[in-house]
Amino acid sequence: MARRLLQLAELPVTELKGVGDTKAGSLAKLNIRSVLDMLTYYPRRYIDRTNQAKLADLEVGEEATVLVQVVKSTSRRTRNGKSMVTTDVTDGTGRLQVTFFNQPFRERQLAAGLDVVLFGRLELFQGQRKMTNPVVDLIGDRTAKIVPVYPQSEKAGVMSWDVARLCEETLKRAGEFADPLDTSIRDRLELMDRTAAFRGIHSPESMREAAMARRRLAFDELLRVQVELVHRKREMERTAVGIAHNVGVSGGAGAGGPLVARFHECLPYELTAAQKRAIGEITEDLAKGHPMHRLLQGDVGSGKTVVAVSALLAAVQGGHQGALMAPTEVLAEQHHLGIRHLLEGFTVPDTDGGNLFGGAGLDRPLRVVLLTNRTPAADRRRILADLASGSVDIAIGTHALISEGIEFGSLGVVVIDEQHRFGVEQRAALRDKGAGEAIPDVLVMTATPIPRTAAMTVYGDLDVSVLDELPPGRTPIVTRWAKSELDEIEVWQQVRDEVAAGRQAYVVCPLIDESEKLEVRSAQETFDELSAGELSDLRVGLLHGRLPAAEKAEVMESFRRCDLDVLVATTVIEVGVDVPNATVMVILDATRFGIAQLHQLRGRVGRGSAKSWCWLVGEPTNGDGEARLEALVRSTDGFELAEVDLDLRGEGTLMGERQKGQNDLKLASLRRDREWVVKAREVAMEILDADPDLAEHELLAEEVELFLGGEDVDFLLKS
Ligand code: ADP
Ligand code: MG
């Protein structure tokens, strides 16, 4: 009978020949406990023995991989006490001397007669051909044409060839593998079958076979993730009861219903095509009987607020309430100001008590309230009562708004600004806030663009709308990198010039990850230095996370009123702060920030029609920091930057620490395998559309449970 992976998961490695308790202990250090772990411990790379450079053909200065035999190794200490191992090697065509500094173990490791693969640069030293500290791969006495190289651990005492032998035995004993993927899908995607794939990855006959094997096994990893995510999404659509909002005629003119249409008519500008599309998608969701769970991605300044308000109004016009939650109080206050302004003069039918005369009801003003920790106790009590009775239409606050046991009369739509993840717990917290058992619709907004394929994995159970277009008439922000002290003089000169022209500027202080306290201190120092030095003639304010909330609000307010010229701040201003008169952003020590963060910070300027500047101050230090700043200078397109970011950082950071864990994606890479993420999602949908509970795909269901079951499912769903 064909072998299932679950069976191998249940067999301890000690089932394999030559694995006793000691060996099992060593393997456990590499997280190999079951035979399945062994089978899915994949080679790091391969050495193609048919295609190695010959020592005789190597040119000095050339980098190459050579397959050689050790003649002898000796060790001594250099004059300054460093360990130095010298190893003579040959490949029959020539000889080479290899020197290892500070690797004393090489003397024992590289015993005479051993076959090894070296990767390094050929040097000429005192007339002799040499390599210094090359990469060493031990391949043992393996005779295959293609030798797999496994991640090994000398500390744990597990060498590449041990792993190779154990994998070979596993393959031999396992025999044929059951394949969860139908032949038709395999053929369509040109994927090899399971048995061939496991063989091909561990003992390929050619590099091409190894690549095809990797492709199949990586696809399996991606498919399992997508099956889990799509299944969750479908489950929710099927079982969760939402509110079917009255949105009027969807699709046509006035989509979204009368109140929303009126709102759009009153805007001083035309909606962008992207805004219209997003509002259309949201409107369709709102009309449905199951709760919306949608992510709105839109670059800084793309106009997410109008989309959010449209969704809130859709709830209000059907007699429900809307809530908007921001990550900080400063932002909540700002949203409150902005949205109150947008909705000035709007009215809604007064349902309680107003309808004295029957017939057409009286109208009352649409009511928007702000609820934060700074709301005075008396106001707070009144607001809470009005939220419960339904006489407040739109509530704006921090993320705590829904979790603090606040009662809503009938919460219809929730918008969450700048939060990537809206987890299962929060969704549960919403359940008793809607009408009856219904769960309110949720729109999550983010300005951190995530490449589409990554979004499919990280946010695989959400629908995604994208604002990929900025409102017309924006002047792009000019970004420059100030690398030297001379450049810095120009930075401060420009700040003074802009202030003289009636504009304002931000200065963001160095980021200090280790402690908020240090960060505050550095902000204070920056503030002191600038106000005594370069910016001594200007009105400079300071904003950081440790200021009391009231003081924070006051500083923000003075800056907004233009009572301050320059705001020196920590990253508390990162998201959402909106002062259109500010035209210069100076980011100190910019190499310490990530791309997404720099892009967010830069987005604080360029919000009006005047030309804006962003200065990245910092000496070029490490390669990545430099590449990040160069990317920012080159591009203002958040999506392009997100791709660069993904390339620089790898996807591990995107999916969090958990990703590196044992049962996660071992082969597949969200970066390299972009097209396969899309294909996996399509296949997952195809399978689940035809077979919603995977009744006909028992093996696939079993594997999803095996690899992603239990707590491991949730790592994907946390930010
Ligand atoms: P963000 O997506 O960063 O939250 P906002 O919603 O704050 O962006 O919008 C940024 C600015 O663009 C605001 O001043 C807003 O009034 C303006 N805006 C939004 N939509 C349009 C549009 N369609 N045409 C012109 N200006 C717009
Ligand atoms: Mg915003």
XYZ file of C-alpha atoms and ligand atoms in Angstrom:
747
model
C 0.000 0.000 0.000
C 1.183 3.465 -0.812
C 2.868 5.211 2.085
C 1.209 8.173 3.822
C 3.214 10.924 5.433
C 1.177 10.574 8.605
C 2.517 7.030 9.002
C 6.074 8.320 8.807
C 5.274 11.065 11.296
C 4.321 8.379 13.778
C 7.611 6.479 13.425
C 10.502 7.690 15.602
C 13.890 8.019 13.878
C 15.175 5.164 15.967
C 13.298 2.935 13.517
C 16.097 3.652 11.071
C 19.154 1.428 10.978
C 22.060 2.748 12.990
C 20.040 5.270 14.949
C 20.331 4.525 18.636
C 19.594 6.792 21.532
C 22.754 8.848 21.112
C 22.206 9.455 17.432
C 18.538 10.170 18.064
C 19.613 12.762 20.612
C 21.895 14.412 18.064
C 19.202 14.405 15.408
C 16.722 15.912 17.847
C 19.001 18.913 18.076
C 18.294 19.457 14.389
C 14.582 19.015 15.070
C 14.568 15.593 13.486
C 12.486 13.288 15.625
C 10.296 11.272 13.327
C 11.021 9.515 10.064
C 8.928 12.213 8.396
C 11.242 14.871 9.837
C 14.106 12.936 8.295
C 12.404 12.730 4.941
C 11.664 16.445 4.936
C 15.148 17.441 6.014
C 16.127 18.722 2.613
C 19.534 19.343 1.047
C 20.832 22.865 1.258
C 22.454 22.515 -2.116
C 23.964 19.951 -4.451
C 27.414 19.308 -5.743
C 27.505 18.227 -9.329
C 30.593 16.034 -9.495
C 30.458 15.856 -13.241
C 30.869 19.569 -13.418
C 33.673 20.595 -11.031
C 36.581 22.777 -11.939
C 39.950 21.033 -12.210
C 42.762 22.487 -10.123
C 45.045 22.619 -13.125
C 42.573 24.790 -15.050
C 41.959 27.321 -12.281
C 43.191 30.856 -12.805
C 44.514 32.956 -9.956
C 41.803 35.291 -8.680
C 39.007 32.998 -9.844
C 36.305 31.735 -7.470
C 35.500 28.084 -7.913
C 34.239 24.861 -6.427
C 36.760 22.061 -6.503
C 36.468 18.420 -5.527
C 39.688 17.311 -3.890
C 41.290 14.727 -1.623
C 43.149 15.687 1.529
C 46.864 14.834 1.519
C 47.650 16.093 5.014
C 46.686 18.698 7.591
C 48.956 20.370 10.098
C 48.335 23.102 12.624
C 50.352 25.803 14.335
C 49.921 29.199 15.908
C 50.731 32.431 14.159
C 52.950 35.005 15.787
C 49.985 36.813 17.261
C 48.572 33.613 18.692
C 45.886 32.801 16.119
C 45.320 29.163 15.257
C 46.268 28.288 11.702
C 45.582 24.971 10.009
C 47.304 24.183 6.721
C 45.819 21.451 4.547
C 47.346 20.105 1.359
C 44.882 18.788 -1.185
C 44.972 17.351 -4.690
C 42.538 16.343 -7.395
C 44.946 14.450 -9.626
C 45.429 17.413 -11.941
C 47.174 19.679 -9.473
C 47.867 20.528 -5.857
C 46.645 23.315 -3.641
C 47.458 24.558 -0.178
C 44.516 25.620 1.947
C 44.871 27.771 5.047
C 42.275 28.064 7.784
C 42.587 30.760 10.409
C 40.789 30.379 13.730
C 39.293 27.019 12.810
C 41.445 24.652 14.883
C 38.976 21.782 14.421
C 39.919 21.573 10.752
C 43.089 19.665 11.604
C 41.141 16.717 12.958
C 38.288 17.076 10.495
C 40.379 17.139 7.341
C 42.245 13.867 7.759
C 44.377 12.442 4.985
C 42.409 10.584 2.306
C 39.130 12.445 2.879
C 37.171 13.694 -0.151
C 35.995 17.261 0.285
C 34.487 20.010 -1.797
C 35.975 23.463 -1.408
C 34.571 26.756 -2.528
C 36.888 29.747 -2.511
C 39.124 32.101 -4.439
C 42.448 30.942 -5.826
C 45.308 33.145 -4.630
C 48.990 33.240 -5.322
C 51.158 33.595 -2.195
C 54.924 33.471 -2.381
C 54.684 31.644 -5.666
C 52.286 29.025 -4.310
C 48.630 28.418 -5.288
C 46.439 28.773 -2.195
C 42.948 29.230 -0.798
C 42.240 30.922 2.512
C 39.217 30.001 4.642
C 37.224 28.388 1.803
C 33.763 26.932 2.388
C 34.186 23.249 3.100
C 31.658 20.561 2.314
C 32.372 17.049 3.415
C 30.829 14.565 1.067
C 32.224 11.396 2.558
C 32.715 8.464 0.242
C 29.654 9.201 -1.829
C 29.884 8.138 -5.407
C 26.718 9.558 -6.951
C 27.110 12.104 -9.712
C 25.087 14.648 -7.787
C 25.857 14.820 -4.085
C 23.276 16.453 -1.853
C 24.707 18.706 0.836
C 22.551 18.805 3.967
C 22.628 21.421 6.662
C 24.927 19.746 9.143
C 25.891 20.418 12.692
C 29.304 19.511 13.922
C 28.222 20.467 17.400
C 25.359 18.013 17.314
C 27.594 15.483 15.599
C 25.400 15.133 12.539
C 27.224 15.340 9.254
C 25.845 15.766 5.797
C 26.649 12.214 4.816
C 24.881 10.786 7.916
C 21.776 12.583 6.812
C 22.194 11.405 3.236
C 22.477 7.811 4.338
C 19.447 8.034 6.614
C 17.372 9.692 3.899
C 18.335 6.965 1.483
C 17.259 4.326 3.912
C 14.008 6.144 4.578
C 13.276 6.273 0.876
C 14.084 2.610 0.362
C 11.889 1.459 3.233
C 9.040 3.827 2.476
C 8.529 2.571 -1.064
C 5.786 4.275 -3.055
C 4.181 7.413 -1.621
C 0.480 8.115 -1.802
C -0.111 11.318 -3.760
C -2.684 13.855 -2.555
C -2.676 15.636 -5.900
C -4.816 14.357 -8.771
C -3.000 13.347 -11.920
C -4.964 15.917 -13.893
C -3.703 18.802 -11.741
C -0.185 17.400 -11.767
C -0.198 17.169 -15.531
C -1.589 20.630 -15.930
C 1.066 22.197 -13.711
C 3.802 19.874 -14.952
C 4.572 18.592 -11.489
C 6.148 15.214 -10.836
C 4.486 12.701 -8.538
C 5.284 12.405 -4.835
C 7.448 9.341 -5.035
C 9.574 10.814 -7.797
C 9.764 14.106 -5.935
C 11.097 12.665 -2.677
C 13.609 10.580 -4.596
C 14.531 13.471 -6.803
C 15.223 15.847 -3.959
C 17.397 13.457 -1.963
C 19.216 11.556 -4.693
C 18.798 13.222 -8.041
C 20.419 11.983 -11.223
C 20.692 15.493 -12.578
C 20.391 19.061 -11.362
C 17.231 19.391 -13.396
C 15.657 16.485 -11.576
C 16.536 18.103 -8.242
C 14.919 21.358 -9.365
C 11.732 19.623 -10.527
C 11.543 17.706 -7.255
C 11.920 20.881 -5.259
C 9.188 22.511 -7.274
C 6.728 19.718 -6.534
C 7.464 19.575 -2.822
C 7.395 23.361 -2.480
C 4.055 23.400 -4.230
C 2.728 20.910 -1.695
C 3.764 23.217 1.133
C 2.073 26.208 -0.441
C -1.025 24.230 -1.299
C -1.488 23.052 2.273
C -1.328 26.628 3.536
C -3.781 27.838 0.915
C -6.185 24.962 1.519
C -6.233 25.844 5.188
C -6.766 29.552 4.560
C -9.342 29.206 1.805
C -11.174 26.609 3.863
C -11.379 28.984 6.810
C -12.636 31.747 4.612
C -15.329 29.573 3.061
C -16.312 28.228 6.477
C -16.862 31.727 7.710
C -18.847 32.690 4.659
C -21.037 29.670 5.144
C -21.655 29.746 8.857
C -21.221 33.260 10.209
C -24.326 35.383 10.238
C -23.771 38.972 9.266
C -25.904 41.967 8.486
C -27.222 42.287 4.955
C -26.919 46.042 4.706
C -29.344 48.045 2.670
C -26.959 49.461 0.116
C -29.418 50.501 -2.574
C -28.825 49.383 -6.105
C -25.366 47.929 -6.167
C -23.151 48.542 -9.127
C -25.186 51.292 -10.725
C -25.138 54.992 -10.107
C -25.556 55.807 -6.451
C -24.027 52.490 -5.444
C -23.936 52.291 -1.701
C -27.342 53.860 -1.160
C -28.664 57.377 -0.606
C -26.517 58.554 2.302
C -23.324 57.304 0.700
C -24.293 58.843 -2.640
C -24.950 62.168 -0.957
C -21.575 61.966 0.741
C -19.824 61.424 -2.586
C -21.721 64.309 -4.163
C -20.591 66.649 -1.408
C -16.905 65.841 -1.726
C -14.891 68.691 -3.214
C -13.211 66.259 -5.623
C -13.979 63.284 -7.847
C -13.242 59.862 -6.423
C -10.328 58.156 -8.105
C -11.081 55.060 -10.167
C -9.378 52.976 -7.495
C -11.549 54.480 -4.746
C -14.682 53.783 -6.781
C -13.618 50.209 -7.349
C -12.842 49.620 -3.664
C -16.126 51.184 -2.575
C -17.926 48.980 -5.113
C -16.260 45.847 -3.738
C -17.086 46.829 -0.177
C -20.680 47.646 -1.095
C -21.136 44.200 -2.592
C -19.764 42.605 0.565
C -22.024 44.692 2.769
C -25.133 43.611 0.887
C -24.347 39.957 1.538
C -25.700 38.024 4.485
C -22.332 36.953 5.831
C -19.879 39.308 7.485
C -17.345 41.153 5.383
C -13.722 40.617 6.241
C -11.772 42.754 3.844
C -8.351 44.328 3.780
C -7.979 47.708 2.132
C -4.411 48.275 1.017
C -3.541 51.716 -0.132
C -0.362 53.648 -0.152
C 0.056 56.650 2.067
C -2.147 59.452 0.723
C -4.164 57.219 -1.583
C -7.382 58.329 0.118
C -8.411 55.452 2.327
C -10.393 57.677 4.662
C -13.086 58.413 2.103
C -13.462 54.701 1.417
C -13.700 54.016 5.138
C -16.313 56.709 5.679
C -18.345 55.342 2.772
C -18.435 51.959 4.494
C -19.420 53.525 7.838
C -22.209 55.501 6.193
C -23.539 52.370 4.523
C -24.108 51.005 8.023
C -25.657 54.230 9.251
C -28.116 54.541 6.402
C -29.508 51.115 7.261
C -30.073 52.176 10.871
C -26.893 50.626 12.244
C -23.749 52.178 13.685
C -20.195 52.421 12.488
C -16.957 52.371 14.455
C -13.504 53.424 13.368
C -10.490 52.408 15.352
C -6.999 53.863 15.113
C -3.785 52.557 16.644
C -3.073 55.635 18.757
C -5.001 58.378 20.470
C -3.319 61.043 18.374
C -4.584 59.330 15.262
C -8.041 58.763 16.662
C -8.299 62.454 17.429
C -7.137 63.330 13.976
C -9.613 60.988 12.322
C -12.334 62.470 14.477
C -11.511 65.992 13.358
C -11.299 64.978 9.714
C -14.417 62.846 9.607
C -16.526 65.303 11.576
C -15.537 67.874 9.012
C -16.394 65.577 6.089
C -19.813 64.809 7.558
C -20.760 68.283 8.656
C -24.423 69.034 7.964
C -25.385 65.419 7.248
C -28.617 64.193 8.757
C -30.234 60.850 9.375
C -33.864 59.941 10.039
C -34.660 60.273 13.734
C -36.139 56.954 14.673
C -36.702 57.295 18.383
C -39.290 59.731 19.408
C -38.977 62.031 16.435
C -41.728 60.586 14.349
C -44.585 62.320 16.191
C -46.627 63.104 13.150
C -46.252 59.821 11.318
C -45.475 59.913 7.639
C -42.098 61.246 6.686
C -39.838 61.148 9.757
C -37.924 64.070 11.148
C -34.225 64.188 10.614
C -31.535 64.727 13.195
C -27.849 65.547 12.636
C -25.640 62.566 12.027
C -23.645 62.120 15.208
C -19.924 61.343 15.306
C -18.188 60.918 18.675
C -14.641 60.450 19.863
C -13.937 58.047 22.677
C -10.411 57.676 24.029
C -8.722 57.400 27.393
C -8.648 61.145 27.515
C -12.409 61.507 27.301
C -13.528 63.016 30.660
C -15.462 60.579 32.834
C -18.772 62.424 32.611
C -18.648 62.665 28.824
C -17.601 59.082 28.646
C -20.636 57.917 30.627
C -22.947 59.893 28.382
C -21.285 58.615 25.211
C -21.485 55.028 26.409
C -25.188 55.433 27.099
C -25.725 56.947 23.660
C -23.735 54.199 21.955
C -25.948 51.646 23.656
C -29.158 53.429 22.752
C -28.062 53.906 19.161
C -28.199 57.711 19.142
C -24.513 57.851 18.210
C -24.007 56.949 14.569
C -20.252 56.785 14.258
C -17.780 56.182 17.060
C -14.088 56.874 16.645
C -11.479 55.648 19.073
C -8.456 53.468 19.578
C -8.339 49.724 19.054
C -9.687 49.317 22.556
C -13.051 50.596 21.397
C -14.526 47.172 20.799
C -12.811 45.232 23.512
C -13.638 47.292 26.574
C -17.067 45.853 27.054
C -18.606 48.861 25.364
C -22.149 48.226 24.259
C -23.443 49.267 20.900
C -27.113 49.464 19.972
C -26.376 47.812 16.671
C -22.851 47.921 15.363
C -22.937 47.383 11.610
C -19.482 48.182 10.244
C -16.097 48.316 11.916
C -13.118 49.954 10.252
C -9.686 49.314 11.688
C -6.924 51.641 10.587
C -3.310 50.556 10.412
C -3.617 47.174 11.906
C -2.530 44.267 9.861
C -4.242 41.512 11.600
C -7.720 41.229 12.860
C -7.603 37.944 14.652
C -10.043 35.346 15.722
C -10.282 36.798 19.219
C -11.248 40.233 18.023
C -13.789 38.757 15.700
C -15.298 36.922 18.619
C -15.347 40.147 20.626
C -17.467 41.677 17.892
C -20.071 38.966 17.959
C -22.215 40.460 20.706
C -21.973 44.002 19.383
C -24.020 43.573 16.226
C -27.756 43.231 15.853
C -28.844 40.020 17.530
C -26.404 37.266 16.669
C -25.070 39.018 13.601
C -21.375 39.842 13.336
C -20.555 43.346 12.102
C -18.693 43.764 8.837
C -15.000 44.452 9.191
C -12.726 46.521 7.008
C -9.049 46.530 7.905
C -6.925 49.265 6.364
C -3.197 49.345 5.914
C -0.748 51.651 4.206
C 1.976 49.066 4.391
C 1.820 47.589 0.961
C 2.342 43.900 0.866
C 3.201 42.155 -2.352
C 0.183 40.377 -3.709
C 1.480 36.867 -3.272
C 2.614 37.525 0.257
C -0.780 38.994 1.035
C -2.363 35.832 -0.264
C -0.473 33.849 2.280
C -0.370 36.152 5.239
C -3.910 37.385 4.750
C -5.182 34.365 2.895
C -8.551 34.340 4.613
C -9.325 37.959 3.803
C -10.546 39.600 0.651
C -8.301 42.356 -0.548
C -9.074 45.699 -2.169
C -6.238 47.837 -3.399
C -5.988 51.583 -3.932
C -3.255 51.577 -6.522
C -3.673 55.138 -7.643
C -3.050 58.457 -5.927
C -5.491 61.346 -6.275
C -4.415 63.605 -9.116
C -2.362 66.746 -8.662
C 0.145 65.515 -6.111
C 3.688 66.703 -6.514
C 5.951 63.777 -5.920
C 8.169 63.996 -2.866
C 11.823 64.564 -3.671
C 13.880 62.189 -1.579
C 17.575 62.709 -0.967
C 20.173 60.944 1.015
C 22.457 63.121 3.145
C 25.561 61.010 3.562
C 28.071 63.513 4.895
C 28.246 66.417 7.308
C 28.378 68.712 4.337
C 25.086 67.297 3.085
C 23.638 67.831 6.533
C 24.339 71.536 6.391
C 22.146 71.623 3.292
C 19.413 69.715 5.133
C 19.067 72.291 7.897
C 19.351 75.134 5.443
C 16.390 73.759 3.585
C 14.387 73.360 6.777
C 15.038 77.045 7.526
C 14.155 78.057 3.954
C 10.878 76.198 3.988
C 9.930 77.602 7.371
C 10.747 81.075 6.059
C 8.289 80.341 3.240
C 5.595 79.550 5.824
C 5.960 75.760 5.753
C 6.683 73.261 8.506
C 9.051 70.354 9.010
C 9.393 67.087 10.904
C 12.623 65.722 12.301
C 12.485 62.052 13.198
C 14.995 60.920 15.798
C 17.186 57.867 15.660
C 15.411 54.628 16.267
C 16.578 52.745 19.320
C 15.121 49.286 19.377
C 16.450 48.219 22.736
C 14.526 50.574 24.923
C 11.929 53.263 24.750
C 13.732 55.069 27.545
C 16.910 55.423 25.494
C 14.875 56.494 22.529
C 13.202 59.210 24.527
C 16.568 60.356 25.789
C 17.958 60.536 22.268
C 14.906 62.491 21.141
C 15.416 64.937 23.984
C 19.084 65.317 23.014
C 18.251 65.880 19.376
C 15.694 68.464 20.414
C 18.180 70.251 22.697
C 20.907 70.264 20.068
C 18.740 71.506 17.247
C 16.980 74.192 19.232
C 20.319 75.493 20.511
C 22.083 75.092 17.164
C 20.890 74.708 13.592
C 17.280 75.594 14.286
C 17.759 78.105 17.097
C 15.677 80.776 15.368
C 12.687 78.504 14.824
C 9.856 77.370 17.031
C 10.673 73.737 17.733
C 8.451 71.218 19.541
C 9.150 67.739 20.895
C 6.883 64.694 20.683
C 7.631 61.243 22.041
C 5.856 58.234 23.448
C 6.545 58.970 27.115
C 4.820 62.328 27.195
C 1.508 62.356 29.056
C -1.385 61.986 26.628
C -2.603 65.528 27.246
C 0.782 66.988 26.473
C 1.084 64.879 23.337
C -2.240 66.170 22.095
C -1.243 69.704 22.897
C 2.022 69.489 20.964
C 0.219 67.976 17.984
C -2.412 70.662 18.148
C 0.158 73.480 18.209
C 1.900 71.956 15.232
C -1.399 71.646 13.399
C -2.226 75.288 14.181
C 1.218 76.246 12.885
C 2.311 77.554 16.289
C 5.363 75.337 15.894
C 7.639 75.335 12.840
C 9.450 72.105 13.449
C 8.354 68.963 15.233
C 11.147 66.791 16.588
C 9.618 63.388 17.164
C 10.189 59.699 17.637
C 8.336 57.302 15.386
C 5.098 58.073 17.238
C 4.298 60.173 14.186
C 4.798 57.223 11.872
C 1.259 56.590 10.842
C -1.539 58.789 9.727
C -0.499 62.183 11.061
C -1.868 64.684 8.584
C -0.589 68.250 8.485
C -0.682 69.346 4.840
C 1.444 72.433 5.525
C 4.446 70.302 6.457
C 6.813 69.981 3.497
C 10.090 68.681 4.875
C 10.747 65.367 6.575
C 14.190 64.791 8.007
C 14.930 61.272 9.194
C 18.074 60.980 11.293
C 20.118 57.805 11.346
C 17.935 56.578 8.533
C 19.881 53.393 7.875
C 18.415 51.978 11.080
C 14.870 52.092 9.792
C 13.194 49.519 7.606
C 11.886 50.331 4.151
C 8.238 50.216 5.148
C 8.854 52.490 8.093
C 10.805 55.021 6.047
C 8.083 55.039 3.453
C 5.461 55.635 6.132
C 7.461 58.462 7.631
C 8.009 60.060 4.261
C 4.270 59.925 3.707
C 3.810 62.532 6.443
C 4.840 65.178 3.913
C 3.590 65.731 0.388
C 0.032 65.877 1.660
C -0.689 69.305 0.269
C -0.139 70.679 -3.204
C 3.276 72.215 -2.436
C 6.480 70.459 -3.363
C 7.915 68.400 -0.514
C 11.256 66.947 0.467
C 12.393 63.968 2.440
C 15.960 63.852 3.720
C 17.455 60.557 4.785
C 20.401 61.360 7.003
C 22.959 58.668 7.689
C 26.392 57.462 6.801
C 26.462 54.478 4.514
C 27.308 51.545 6.746
C 26.088 48.062 6.042
C 25.009 46.897 2.602
C 21.345 46.415 3.375
C 20.915 49.811 4.970
C 22.418 51.361 1.911
C 20.220 49.381 -0.452
C 17.165 50.470 1.526
C 17.978 54.161 1.320
C 18.794 53.888 -2.365
C 15.439 52.250 -2.987
C 13.672 55.125 -1.244
C 15.550 57.738 -3.214
C 14.641 55.910 -6.409
C 10.973 55.202 -5.827
C 7.907 56.605 -4.106
C 5.755 53.656 -5.108
C 4.911 51.699 -1.991
C 4.297 48.475 -3.837
C 7.591 48.624 -5.641
C 9.296 49.311 -2.318
C 7.520 46.388 -0.725
C 8.954 44.106 -3.386
C 12.443 45.458 -2.759
C 11.902 44.960 0.937
C 10.862 41.381 0.438
C 13.927 40.769 -1.682
C 16.249 42.294 0.887
C 14.791 40.733 3.968
C 13.424 37.475 2.803
C 9.978 36.452 3.759
C 10.835 35.153 7.207
C 10.338 38.572 8.684
C 7.013 38.954 6.978
C 5.534 35.917 8.529
C 7.147 36.337 11.890
C 9.365 34.148 13.975
C 7.021 31.222 13.862
C 7.845 30.826 10.244
C 11.206 29.407 11.051
C 9.600 26.730 13.144
C 9.533 23.088 12.473
C 6.426 22.546 10.444
C 6.505 25.625 8.324
C 7.474 26.287 4.773
C 10.771 24.490 4.361
C 11.303 24.729 0.659
C 8.817 27.229 -0.628
C 9.750 30.866 -0.601
C 7.176 33.609 -0.916
C 9.800 35.535 -2.753
C 11.233 33.065 -5.207
C 8.031 31.144 -5.719
C 5.638 34.009 -6.300
C 3.892 32.423 -9.273
C 3.493 29.181 -7.342
C 1.722 30.931 -4.489
C -0.865 32.103 -7.006
C -1.173 28.650 -8.548
C -1.500 27.010 -5.150
C -4.304 29.383 -4.235
C -6.114 28.667 -7.489
C -5.797 24.923 -6.989
C -6.966 25.236 -3.371
C -10.061 27.123 -4.514
C -10.728 24.656 -7.293
C -10.529 21.730 -4.903
C -12.631 23.354 -2.169
C -15.262 24.593 -4.620
C -15.876 21.053 -5.776
C -15.397 19.448 -2.387
C -15.973 21.965 0.439
C -15.125 19.601 3.290
C -12.422 17.672 1.495
C -14.482 14.504 1.824
C -13.086 13.294 -1.481
C -9.604 14.524 -0.663
C -8.962 12.635 2.512
C -5.220 12.500 2.065
C -4.922 16.225 1.447
C -7.056 16.935 4.521
C -4.878 14.597 6.559
C -1.722 16.385 5.474
C -3.097 19.866 6.117
C -3.919 18.718 9.623
C -0.527 17.047 9.993
C 1.534 20.058 8.931
C -0.653 22.958 9.989
C -2.837 21.387 12.628
C -3.207 22.604 16.192
C -1.509 25.791 17.186
C 0.531 25.905 14.044
C -2.412 27.161 12.059
C -2.507 30.337 14.049
C 1.035 31.435 13.404
C -0.089 32.395 9.954
C -2.859 34.490 11.315
C -0.908 36.615 13.731
C 1.092 39.626 12.804
P -4.578 57.775 3.440
O -4.849 56.692 2.451
O -3.103 57.979 3.638
O -5.317 57.571 4.726
P -6.210 60.086 3.257
O -7.507 59.407 3.272
O -5.751 60.719 4.512
O -5.083 59.091 2.754
O -6.191 61.124 2.060
C -5.083 61.931 1.812
C -5.527 63.263 1.260
O -6.044 63.101 -0.061
C -6.607 63.909 2.062
O -6.251 65.248 2.235
C -7.865 63.766 1.217
O -8.735 64.849 1.376
C -7.318 63.745 -0.184
N -8.106 62.967 -1.147
C -8.670 61.756 -0.934
N -9.302 61.314 -2.048
C -9.105 62.264 -3.000
C -9.504 62.389 -4.374
N -10.211 61.437 -4.974
N -9.115 63.501 -5.027
C -8.382 64.446 -4.418
N -7.988 64.397 -3.142
C -8.341 63.316 -2.422
Mg -5.032 57.306 6.773
